[in-house]
Coordinates of C-alpha atoms in Angstrom, one line a residue:
Chain P
M22 CA -5.7 -41.7 48.8
S23 CA -2.9 -44.1 49.4
T24 CA 0.7 -43.2 50.0
M25 CA 1.6 -44.3 46.5
Q26 CA -0.8 -41.8 45.0
F27 CA 0.6 -39.0 47.2
I28 CA 4.1 -39.9 46.0
L29 CA 3.0 -39.9 42.4
I30 CA 1.4 -36.5 42.7
G31 CA 4.5 -35.3 44.4
V32 CA 6.6 -36.6 41.6
F33 CA 4.3 -35.0 39.0
I34 CA 4.6 -31.6 40.7
G35 CA 8.3 -31.9 41.3
S36 CA 9.1 -32.9 37.7
A37 CA 6.9 -30.2 36.3
I38 CA 8.7 -27.6 38.4
I39 CA 12.1 -28.9 37.3
G40 CA 10.9 -29.1 33.7
Y41 CA 9.7 -25.5 33.8
F42 CA 13.1 -24.2 34.9
L43 CA 15.1 -26.7 32.8
I44 CA 15.3 -24.6 29.7
N45 CA 15.7 -20.9 29.2
N46 CA 17.2 -18.7 26.5
V47 CA 16.7 -21.4 23.9
P48 CA 18.1 -20.1 20.6
S49 CA 15.3 -20.1 18.1
L50 CA 17.5 -22.2 15.9
L51 CA 16.8 -25.0 18.3
H52 CA 13.1 -24.4 18.8
T53 CA 12.1 -27.0 16.2
P54 CA 14.5 -29.7 17.2
L55 CA 13.8 -29.2 20.9
M56 CA 10.1 -29.3 20.4
S57 CA 10.4 -32.4 18.2
G58 CA 12.7 -34.1 20.8
M59 CA 10.2 -33.3 23.6
N60 CA 7.5 -34.6 21.3
A61 CA 9.4 -37.9 21.0
L62 CA 9.7 -38.0 24.8
S63 CA 6.0 -37.6 25.3
G64 CA 5.7 -41.0 23.6
V65 CA 6.9 -42.3 27.1
T66 CA 3.3 -43.4 27.4
I67 CA 4.6 -46.5 25.5
L68 CA 5.7 -47.7 29.0
G69 CA 2.1 -47.4 30.2
A70 CA 0.8 -49.0 27.0
L71 CA 3.2 -52.0 27.4
S72 CA 2.3 -52.8 31.0
A73 CA -1.4 -52.1 30.6
T74 CA -1.6 -54.3 27.5
A75 CA 0.3 -57.2 29.0
L76 CA -2.2 -57.1 31.9
A77 CA -5.2 -56.9 29.6
V78 CA -4.2 -59.7 27.2
S79 CA -3.9 -62.1 30.0
S80 CA -7.3 -61.1 31.5
D81 CA -10.7 -62.4 30.5
N82 CA -11.1 -59.3 28.3
A83 CA -8.3 -60.4 26.0
V84 CA -9.8 -59.3 22.7
L85 CA -10.1 -55.7 23.9
G86 CA -6.6 -55.9 25.2
Y87 CA -5.3 -57.0 21.8
I88 CA -7.2 -54.3 19.9
F89 CA -6.7 -51.3 22.2
G90 CA -3.3 -52.4 23.6
G91 CA -1.9 -53.1 20.1
L92 CA -3.1 -49.8 18.9
A93 CA -1.7 -47.9 21.9
I94 CA 1.7 -49.5 21.5
V95 CA 1.9 -48.9 17.8
L96 CA 0.8 -45.3 18.1
A97 CA 3.2 -44.6 21.0
M98 CA 6.0 -46.4 19.2
I99 CA 5.5 -44.4 16.0
N100 CA 5.7 -41.2 18.2
V101 CA 8.9 -42.3 19.9
V102 CA 10.8 -43.7 17.0
G103 CA 9.6 -41.2 14.4
G104 CA 10.2 -38.4 16.8
F105 CA 13.8 -39.2 17.8
F106 CA 14.6 -40.1 14.2
V107 CA 13.5 -36.8 12.7
T108 CA 15.0 -34.8 15.6
N109 CA 18.3 -36.6 15.0
K110 CA 18.0 -35.9 11.3
M111 CA 17.5 -32.2 11.9
L112 CA 20.2 -31.9 14.5
N113 CA 22.7 -33.7 12.3
M114 CA 21.9 -31.3 9.5
I115 CA 22.4 -28.3 11.7
V116 CA 25.6 -29.6 13.3
K117 CA 27.0 -30.7 10.0
K118 CA 26.3 -27.4 8.3
K119 CA 27.9 -25.7 11.3
E120 CA 31.2 -27.6 10.9
K121 CA 31.2 -27.1 7.1
G122 CA 30.9 -23.4 7.8
R123 CA 34.0 -23.5 9.9
L124 CA 36.2 -25.0 7.2
P125 CA 38.6 -22.6 5.5
Q126 CA 36.8 -21.0 2.5
Chain L
M8 CA 13.6 -57.1 39.6
S9 CA 13.3 -55.8 43.1
T10 CA 11.3 -52.7 43.9
V11 CA 14.3 -50.9 45.1
L12 CA 16.3 -51.6 42.0
F13 CA 13.3 -50.5 39.9
Y14 CA 13.2 -47.1 41.6
I15 CA 16.9 -46.6 41.3
L16 CA 16.7 -47.4 37.6
S17 CA 13.7 -45.2 37.2
S18 CA 15.5 -42.3 38.7
I19 CA 18.5 -42.8 36.4
I20 CA 16.1 -42.8 33.4
V21 CA 14.4 -39.6 34.6
A22 CA 17.8 -38.0 35.2
M23 CA 18.9 -39.0 31.7
V24 CA 15.7 -37.4 30.2
L25 CA 16.4 -34.2 32.1
L26 CA 20.0 -34.1 30.9
G27 CA 18.8 -34.8 27.4
I28 CA 16.3 -32.0 27.3
Y29 CA 18.8 -29.6 28.9
L30 CA 21.5 -30.4 26.3
M31 CA 19.0 -30.1 23.5
S32 CA 18.6 -26.4 24.4
K33 CA 22.3 -25.9 23.7
V34 CA 23.4 -25.7 20.0
K35 CA 26.6 -27.7 20.3
M36 CA 25.3 -30.5 22.5
S37 CA 21.9 -30.9 21.0
A38 CA 22.6 -34.0 18.9
I39 CA 24.0 -35.8 22.0
G40 CA 21.1 -34.6 24.1
N41 CA 18.7 -36.2 21.7
K42 CA 20.6 -39.5 21.7
I43 CA 20.6 -39.5 25.5
S44 CA 16.8 -39.0 25.6
A45 CA 16.3 -41.8 23.0
F46 CA 18.6 -44.1 25.1
A47 CA 16.6 -43.2 28.2
M48 CA 13.4 -44.2 26.5
L49 CA 14.9 -47.6 25.4
G50 CA 16.0 -48.1 29.0
G51 CA 12.5 -47.3 30.2
V52 CA 11.0 -49.9 27.9
I53 CA 13.4 -52.6 29.1
V54 CA 12.9 -51.7 32.7
T55 CA 9.1 -51.8 32.3
L56 CA 9.2 -55.2 30.5
V57 CA 11.5 -56.7 33.2
Y58 CA 9.9 -55.1 36.3
N59 CA 6.4 -56.1 35.3
D60 CA 7.6 -59.6 34.3
I61 CA 6.1 -59.4 30.9
L62 CA 9.1 -60.2 28.8
S63 CA 7.3 -63.4 27.6
V64 CA 4.2 -61.7 26.2
W65 CA 4.9 -62.1 22.5
F66 CA 2.1 -59.8 21.4
L67 CA 4.0 -56.8 22.7
Y68 CA 6.9 -57.4 20.4
V69 CA 4.6 -57.6 17.4
A70 CA 3.1 -54.3 18.2
I71 CA 6.5 -52.7 19.0
A72 CA 7.9 -54.0 15.6
I73 CA 4.9 -52.6 13.7
G74 CA 5.3 -49.2 15.4
L75 CA 9.0 -49.2 14.9
I76 CA 8.8 -49.9 11.2
L77 CA 6.1 -47.3 10.7
G78 CA 8.0 -44.7 12.7
L79 CA 11.2 -45.3 10.8
Y80 CA 9.4 -45.2 7.5
L81 CA 7.7 -41.9 8.3
G82 CA 10.9 -40.4 9.6
K83 CA 12.9 -41.4 6.5
K84 CA 10.3 -40.3 4.1
I85 CA 9.6 -36.9 5.6
K86 CA 11.2 -33.8 4.0
M87 CA 12.4 -30.8 6.0
I88 CA 9.6 -28.8 4.5
Q89 CA 7.0 -31.1 5.9
M90 CA 8.4 -31.0 9.4
P91 CA 5.6 -28.9 11.0
Q92 CA 2.9 -31.4 10.0
M93 CA 5.2 -34.3 11.0
V94 CA 5.7 -33.0 14.5
A95 CA 2.0 -32.3 14.8
L96 CA 1.1 -35.8 13.6
L97 CA 3.5 -37.6 15.9
N98 CA 2.4 -35.5 18.7
G99 CA -1.2 -36.5 18.1
L100 CA -0.4 -40.2 18.0
G101 CA 1.3 -39.9 21.4
G102 CA -1.8 -38.2 22.8
G103 CA -3.9 -40.9 21.3
A104 CA -1.8 -43.6 23.0
S105 CA -2.1 -41.8 26.3
A106 CA -5.9 -41.7 25.8
L107 CA -5.9 -45.5 25.2
V108 CA -3.9 -46.1 28.4
G109 CA -6.6 -44.1 30.1
V110 CA -9.3 -46.3 28.6
F111 CA -7.5 -49.4 29.8
S112 CA -7.3 -48.1 33.3
L113 CA -11.0 -47.2 33.3
L114 CA -12.0 -50.7 32.1
S115 CA -9.8 -52.5 34.6
K116 CA -11.6 -53.8 37.7
N117 CA -9.6 -52.5 40.6
T118 CA -10.7 -48.9 40.4
N119 CA -10.7 -46.3 43.0
T120 CA -11.7 -42.6 42.8
F121 CA -8.2 -41.5 42.2
S122 CA -7.5 -43.8 39.2
L123 CA -11.0 -43.2 37.8
L124 CA -10.5 -39.5 37.9
T125 CA -7.0 -39.6 36.4
A126 CA -7.9 -42.1 33.8
S127 CA -10.8 -40.0 32.6
L128 CA -8.6 -37.0 32.6
A129 CA -6.0 -38.9 30.5
V130 CA -8.7 -39.8 28.0
T131 CA -9.8 -36.2 27.8
I132 CA -6.4 -34.6 27.4
G133 CA -5.2 -37.4 25.1
M134 CA -8.2 -37.0 22.8
I135 CA -7.9 -33.2 22.7
T136 CA -4.2 -33.7 21.8
L137 CA -5.0 -36.3 19.2
L138 CA -7.8 -34.4 17.4
G139 CA -6.2 -31.0 17.8
S140 CA -3.0 -32.2 16.4
L141 CA -4.7 -34.1 13.5
V142 CA -6.5 -30.9 12.5
A143 CA -3.3 -28.8 12.7
A144 CA -1.4 -31.4 10.7
G145 CA -4.3 -31.5 8.2
K146 CA -4.2 -27.7 7.8
L147 CA -0.4 -27.8 7.3
Q148 CA -0.6 -30.6 4.8
R149 CA -3.4 -28.6 3.1
I150 CA -5.9 -31.4 3.4
L151 CA -8.0 -29.0 5.4
P152 CA -8.4 -25.3 4.5
Q153 CA -5.5 -23.3 5.8
K154 CA -7.6 -20.2 6.7
P155 CA -8.9 -20.1 10.2
I156 CA -12.4 -21.4 10.3
V157 CA -14.6 -19.6 12.7
I158 CA -18.1 -20.8 13.4
K159 CA -20.9 -18.8 15.0
G160 CA -20.4 -18.4 18.7
H161 CA -17.0 -20.1 18.5
Q162 CA -15.8 -19.0 22.0
A163 CA -19.1 -20.0 23.6
H164 CA -18.9 -23.5 22.0
T165 CA -15.4 -23.8 23.1
M166 CA -16.3 -22.9 26.7
I167 CA -19.3 -25.2 26.7
L168 CA -17.3 -28.2 25.5
L169 CA -14.6 -27.5 28.1
L170 CA -17.1 -27.3 30.9
L171 CA -18.9 -30.5 29.6
S172 CA -15.7 -32.5 29.6
L173 CA -14.9 -31.3 33.2
A174 CA -18.4 -32.4 34.3
I175 CA -17.9 -35.8 32.6
I176 CA -14.5 -36.3 34.3
I177 CA -15.9 -35.5 37.7
L178 CA -19.0 -37.7 37.1
S179 CA -16.8 -40.6 35.9
A180 CA -15.0 -40.6 39.2
C181 CA -18.1 -40.7 41.3
K182 CA -18.8 -43.9 43.1
F183 CA -22.5 -43.8 42.6
I184 CA -22.2 -44.2 38.8
P185 CA -23.0 -47.9 38.1
T186 CA -20.2 -49.8 36.5
N187 CA -22.2 -50.6 33.4
L188 CA -22.5 -46.9 32.8
I189 CA -18.7 -46.5 32.6
W190 CA -18.8 -47.3 28.9
L191 CA -21.4 -44.6 28.3
M192 CA -19.3 -42.1 30.2
L193 CA -16.3 -43.1 28.3
I194 CA -17.9 -42.6 25.0
A195 CA -19.4 -39.2 26.1
N196 CA -15.9 -38.2 27.2
I197 CA -14.3 -39.2 23.9
V198 CA -16.9 -37.4 21.9
V199 CA -16.8 -34.2 23.9
S200 CA -13.0 -34.0 24.2
S201 CA -12.6 -34.8 20.5
G202 CA -15.1 -32.0 19.7
F203 CA -13.1 -29.6 21.9
G204 CA -9.8 -30.6 20.1
I205 CA -11.4 -29.9 16.7
I206 CA -13.1 -26.7 17.6
F207 CA -10.0 -25.4 19.3
S208 CA -7.7 -26.2 16.4
I209 CA -9.8 -25.4 13.4
R210 CA -9.7 -21.7 13.9
V211 CA -5.9 -21.5 14.2
G212 CA -3.9 -20.0 11.4
G213 CA -1.0 -17.8 10.7
A214 CA 1.2 -16.7 13.6
D215 CA -0.9 -18.8 16.1
M216 CA 0.0 -22.0 14.4
P217 CA 3.6 -22.4 15.8
I218 CA 2.2 -21.6 19.2
T219 CA -0.6 -24.1 18.9
I220 CA 1.7 -26.9 17.9
S221 CA 4.0 -26.1 20.8
L222 CA 1.1 -26.1 23.1
L223 CA -0.3 -29.4 21.8
N224 CA 3.2 -30.7 22.3
S225 CA 3.1 -29.7 25.9
L226 CA -0.4 -31.2 26.3
S227 CA 0.8 -34.6 25.0
G228 CA 3.4 -34.7 27.8
V229 CA 0.7 -33.8 30.3
A230 CA -1.5 -36.6 28.9
G231 CA 1.3 -39.0 29.4
A232 CA 1.9 -37.9 33.0
I233 CA -1.8 -38.2 33.9
A234 CA -2.0 -41.6 32.3
G235 CA 0.9 -42.5 34.5
L236 CA -1.0 -41.3 37.6
A237 CA -3.9 -43.6 36.5
I238 CA -1.8 -46.7 36.2
N239 CA 0.8 -46.0 39.0
N240 CA 3.7 -45.7 36.7
I241 CA 6.3 -43.4 38.1
I242 CA 8.5 -43.0 35.0
L243 CA 5.5 -41.9 33.0
V244 CA 4.5 -39.4 35.6
A245 CA 8.0 -37.9 35.8
V246 CA 8.9 -37.8 32.1
G247 CA 5.4 -36.6 31.2
G248 CA 5.6 -33.9 33.8
I249 CA 8.9 -32.7 32.6
V250 CA 7.9 -32.6 28.9
G251 CA 4.6 -30.9 29.8
A252 CA 6.2 -28.2 31.8
S253 CA 9.2 -27.5 29.5
G254 CA 6.8 -27.6 26.5
L255 CA 4.7 -25.0 28.3
L256 CA 7.7 -22.8 28.9
L257 CA 8.7 -23.0 25.2
T258 CA 5.1 -22.0 24.3
Q259 CA 5.4 -19.0 26.7
I260 CA 8.7 -17.9 25.2
M261 CA 6.9 -17.8 21.8
C262 CA 3.8 -16.0 23.1
K263 CA 6.0 -13.4 24.7
A264 CA 7.8 -12.9 21.4
I265 CA 4.6 -12.0 19.6
N266 CA 3.1 -10.1 22.6
R267 CA 0.0 -12.2 23.0
S268 CA -1.2 -14.0 26.0
L269 CA -1.7 -17.8 25.8
F270 CA -5.2 -17.4 27.1
D271 CA -6.2 -15.1 24.2
I272 CA -4.8 -17.5 21.7
L273 CA -6.6 -20.4 23.3
L274 CA -9.9 -18.6 23.2
G275 CA -9.2 -17.1 19.8
K276 CA -9.6 -13.6 20.9
S277 CA -9.0 -10.6 18.6
K278 CA -8.8 -12.8 15.5
K279 CA -10.4 -11.6 12.3
I280 CA -12.3 -8.8 14.2
N281 CA -12.4 -5.4 12.6
A282 CA -9.4 -6.2 10.4
K283 CA -9.7 -2.8 8.6
P284 CA -7.0 -0.6 9.9
T285 CA -7.2 1.9 7.1
E286 CA -7.6 5.1 9.0
K287 CA -4.5 4.5 11.0
V288 CA -2.2 3.7 8.2
P289 CA 0.3 6.4 7.4
E290 CA -0.5 8.8 4.6
E291 CA 2.2 7.5 2.3
K292 CA -0.5 5.2 1.1
E293 CA -1.0 6.9 -2.3
E294 CA -3.6 5.1 -4.1
I295 CA -2.0 5.3 -7.6
E296 CA -0.9 1.8 -6.9
V297 CA -0.4 -0.7 -9.7
P298 CA -3.0 -3.4 -10.0
L299 CA -2.1 -7.0 -9.7
N300 CA -0.9 -7.1 -13.2
E301 CA 2.3 -8.8 -14.4
K302 CA 2.8 -6.4 -17.2
V303 CA 2.9 -3.5 -15.0
E304 CA 5.3 -5.3 -12.7
S305 CA 7.7 -6.0 -15.5
V306 CA 7.6 -2.4 -16.7
Q307 CA 8.4 -1.4 -13.2
E308 CA 11.2 -3.9 -13.2
V309 CA 12.7 -2.7 -16.4
D310 CA 12.6 0.9 -15.1
E311 CA 14.4 0.2 -12.0
K312 CA 16.5 -2.8 -13.0
V313 CA 19.7 -1.1 -13.7
D314 CA 19.8 1.2 -10.7
V315 CA 18.6 -1.5 -8.4
I316 CA 21.2 -4.0 -9.5
E317 CA 23.9 -1.4 -9.4
M318 CA 22.8 -0.6 -5.8
L319 CA 22.8 -4.2 -4.7
N320 CA 26.1 -4.8 -6.3
N321 CA 27.6 -2.1 -4.2
A322 CA 25.7 -3.0 -1.0
K323 CA 27.8 -3.4 2.0
K324 CA 25.2 -4.8 4.3
V325 CA 22.2 -6.8 3.3
I326 CA 19.5 -8.3 5.6
I327 CA 17.4 -11.2 4.4
V328 CA 14.0 -11.7 5.9
P329 CA 12.5 -15.1 5.2
G330 CA 8.9 -16.1 5.8
Y331 CA 6.5 -19.0 5.3
G332 CA 6.3 -18.1 1.6
M333 CA 10.0 -19.1 1.2
A334 CA 9.0 -22.5 2.7
I335 CA 6.1 -22.9 0.2
A336 CA 8.2 -21.9 -2.8
Q337 CA 11.0 -24.2 -1.5
A338 CA 13.2 -21.2 -2.3
Q339 CA 15.7 -21.6 0.6
H340 CA 18.4 -22.8 -1.8
L341 CA 17.9 -19.9 -4.1
V342 CA 18.0 -17.5 -1.2
K343 CA 21.4 -19.0 -0.2
Q344 CA 22.6 -18.6 -3.8
L345 CA 21.6 -15.0 -3.8
A346 CA 23.3 -14.4 -0.5
D347 CA 26.5 -16.1 -1.8
K348 CA 26.5 -13.8 -4.8
L349 CA 26.2 -10.7 -2.6
V350 CA 28.9 -12.0 -0.2
N351 CA 31.2 -12.5 -3.2
K352 CA 30.6 -8.9 -4.2
G353 CA 31.7 -7.8 -0.8
A354 CA 28.5 -7.5 1.2
I355 CA 27.8 -8.8 4.7
V356 CA 24.6 -10.8 4.6
K357 CA 22.5 -11.4 7.7
Y358 CA 19.3 -13.2 8.1
A359 CA 16.6 -11.8 10.4
I360 CA 14.3 -14.5 11.8
H361 CA 11.0 -13.4 13.4
P362 CA 10.0 -15.7 16.3
V363 CA 6.9 -16.8 14.5
A364 CA 8.0 -16.8 10.9
G365 CA 6.7 -20.0 9.3
R366 CA 4.3 -22.4 10.7
M367 CA 6.4 -24.0 13.5
P368 CA 8.8 -22.5 16.0
G369 CA 12.2 -22.3 14.4
H370 CA 10.8 -23.3 11.0
M371 CA 13.0 -20.8 9.1
N372 CA 16.1 -21.8 10.8
V373 CA 15.7 -25.4 9.9
L374 CA 15.0 -24.7 6.3
L375 CA 17.9 -22.3 5.9
C376 CA 20.3 -24.7 7.6
E377 CA 19.1 -27.3 5.1
A378 CA 20.2 -24.9 2.4
N379 CA 23.7 -24.7 4.0
V380 CA 23.3 -21.3 5.6
D381 CA 25.6 -21.0 8.5
Y382 CA 23.6 -20.7 11.7
E383 CA 25.8 -17.9 12.9
D384 CA 24.3 -15.7 10.2
L385 CA 20.8 -16.2 11.6
Y386 CA 19.8 -13.4 13.9
E387 CA 16.8 -13.2 16.2
M388 CA 14.5 -10.2 16.0
D389 CA 15.7 -8.3 19.0
D390 CA 19.4 -8.7 18.0
I391 CA 18.9 -7.4 14.5
N392 CA 16.1 -4.9 14.7
S393 CA 18.3 -1.9 15.3
E394 CA 20.4 -2.8 12.2
F395 CA 17.7 -2.3 9.5
A396 CA 18.2 1.4 9.5
Q397 CA 21.9 1.1 8.6
A398 CA 21.5 -1.7 6.1
D399 CA 21.9 -0.9 2.4
A400 CA 19.2 -3.3 1.4
T401 CA 16.6 -5.7 2.9
I402 CA 15.4 -8.6 0.9
V403 CA 12.1 -10.1 2.0
I404 CA 11.2 -13.6 0.8
G405 CA 7.6 -14.6 1.3
A406 CA 7.1 -12.8 4.6
N407 CA 4.3 -10.4 5.4
D408 CA 2.8 -10.1 8.8
V409 CA 6.1 -10.4 10.6
L410 CA 7.3 -7.1 9.0
N411 CA 4.0 -5.3 8.7
P412 CA 4.5 -1.8 10.1
A413 CA 0.8 -1.6 10.6
A414 CA 1.3 -3.8 13.7
R415 CA 2.6 -0.7 15.5
E416 CA -0.2 1.6 14.6
A417 CA -3.3 -0.3 13.5
V418 CA -5.2 -0.5 16.8
G419 CA -7.7 -3.3 17.0
T420 CA -6.2 -5.5 14.3
P421 CA -5.0 -9.0 15.1
I422 CA -1.4 -8.1 14.8
Y423 CA -1.6 -4.8 16.7
G424 CA 1.1 -4.8 19.4
M425 CA 3.0 -7.7 17.9
P426 CA 6.7 -6.8 17.7
V427 CA 7.7 -6.8 14.0
L428 CA 11.0 -6.6 12.1
N429 CA 11.9 -3.0 11.4
V430 CA 12.1 -3.6 7.7
D431 CA 10.4 -0.3 6.9
Q432 CA 13.4 1.5 8.3
C433 CA 15.6 0.3 5.6
E434 CA 16.1 2.5 2.5
N435 CA 15.9 -0.2 -0.1
I436 CA 13.5 -3.0 0.3
F437 CA 13.1 -5.9 -2.1
I438 CA 10.0 -7.9 -1.6
F439 CA 9.6 -11.3 -3.2
N440 CA 6.1 -12.2 -2.3
F441 CA 3.5 -14.2 -4.1
D442 CA 1.0 -11.4 -4.2
K443 CA 0.0 -8.2 -2.3
K444 CA -2.8 -9.8 -0.4
P445 CA -2.6 -9.4 3.4
G446 CA -1.1 -12.2 5.3
Y447 CA -3.0 -14.5 7.6
A448 CA -3.8 -11.7 10.0
G449 CA -5.8 -10.0 7.2
V450 CA -4.1 -6.6 7.7
D451 CA -2.9 -4.7 4.6
N452 CA 0.8 -4.0 4.5
P453 CA 1.5 -0.3 3.9
L454 CA 4.9 -1.2 2.6
Y455 CA 3.3 -2.4 -0.6
S456 CA 2.0 1.0 -1.5
K457 CA 5.1 2.9 -0.5
N458 CA 6.6 3.8 -3.8
K459 CA 10.0 4.9 -2.9
G460 CA 12.6 2.4 -2.1
V461 CA 10.3 -0.6 -2.2
H462 CA 10.8 -3.0 -5.1
L463 CA 8.1 -5.6 -5.5
Y464 CA 8.7 -8.9 -7.3
L465 CA 5.4 -10.7 -7.2
G466 CA 4.9 -14.4 -8.1
D467 CA 6.3 -17.7 -7.1
A468 CA 9.5 -16.9 -5.2
A469 CA 11.3 -19.8 -6.8
K470 CA 10.8 -18.2 -10.2
T471 CA 11.2 -14.5 -9.3
L472 CA 14.3 -15.1 -7.3
L473 CA 15.9 -17.2 -10.1
D474 CA 15.1 -14.3 -12.6
F475 CA 16.6 -11.9 -10.2
I476 CA 19.8 -13.9 -9.7
T477 CA 20.3 -14.2 -13.5
L478 CA 19.8 -10.4 -13.6
L479 CA 22.5 -10.0 -11.0
D480 CA 24.8 -12.2 -13.0
K481 CA 24.5 -10.2 -16.1
Q482 CA 25.9 -7.1 -14.5

């Protein structure tokens, strides 16, 4: 294994450990938005899709690149955009309701 | 862009993601946290385009635009009630994308053992996530049957598929496999992992659904991280790792709440096995119970109506217990109406939310917030369980398993040992459920046959609640 691969595995383990301790005592009110937000973040694979596709469409296997790459980017993009959008929608709803509740009744 | 600058920017992006997730676990900051995460993702895309010098590849923009439009369209169209299937679907798509990145890496020429291994793993985890999520979404959208489907030797099949995919991953990474066999391995990998995703997800129902969705969510992060390992992309590895681990923690929080181990849920243990707890059910089960007959119900209603309404009108403390039935009946606005009426008559109304009420973690909270319920009125199980005994009345809307007292006594049933809401300790219980059938867990609820203090209003909660509210008004 090369140094780069060691670094990558180190980053993976490190980020997993940080991620594991990042959240605790999440109020169940936020379980759905938090999950949905993390779901949007898991679309980070869009970065991989972009670089891999760019590489593939300029290779001699261009057709495969267009098909698989296009599909990968579209899927990841739906995941990211849809995910952040609905999370935002939910959170706005929760926060808005919260402020409304504070108004004098 | 120089390599040093790239790493600096990558670190900033990862830090922003961490901050975003952290803030999203705090009520007041959550909306900002989400925006920071979204912004980090945008930054990641730009950095990737610039660093790899691929700004000029027009095709990427076409694909981005299509995904963007579809994502916005889905996000706009979706209603709060459909959120569980939306999350599952989006999650599956992310997994599918990671699998495709793995496919790319496998088919590229400069392969070594490490990238072959990680790429195969990315395909496997990505496909499991994709198919598992699609099945879950299909169940939630009612395209597939909602009841758990268990085939003969389910656990054995699950294990075999799991071992098979492990074998395929290891074989794929072996140098002695000729290159022209890579396609074959890839197809075998896709078939086996898809099979595992389906078989794992198809038997999920009831209380396991929120946990499964959360687990798949974690898996899609892992798939992204592994895909990142395969193509040497450090942002992918870091963000995927964070999402995978914090998703796993969220899953564990939920597992703990219902007293089940993740492993049991994965293997489908103690599901639908000897679901007949009858001998352990307390003796108050007097079998003179009314049949499922509307006429009898209405007679019962007339009998009690005056007393009951009188009692509710004077109630000082009322606890509302919502469940998935409230979601199906879309009754959250009526629930809020009812609560408002009671508050106007001088009662304190609290909502008791079981950790796995609904089909997605936090499902009830989102729906009630949509209906304008103040989130400070929503209480988690541990915070409110001691209050049922003092409450004047408890109103149950479409919930069953989460308050089934049999969970404490009925050894050997799927819900045995799951902490439940102490609804049975309350003197007056109003139950607005569709019917008296057992919930997903298949365990009869002894509350239904308890005659004293339990008022059943069977039928579509949207209708029964409306009738009930009109009744309250008349008094």
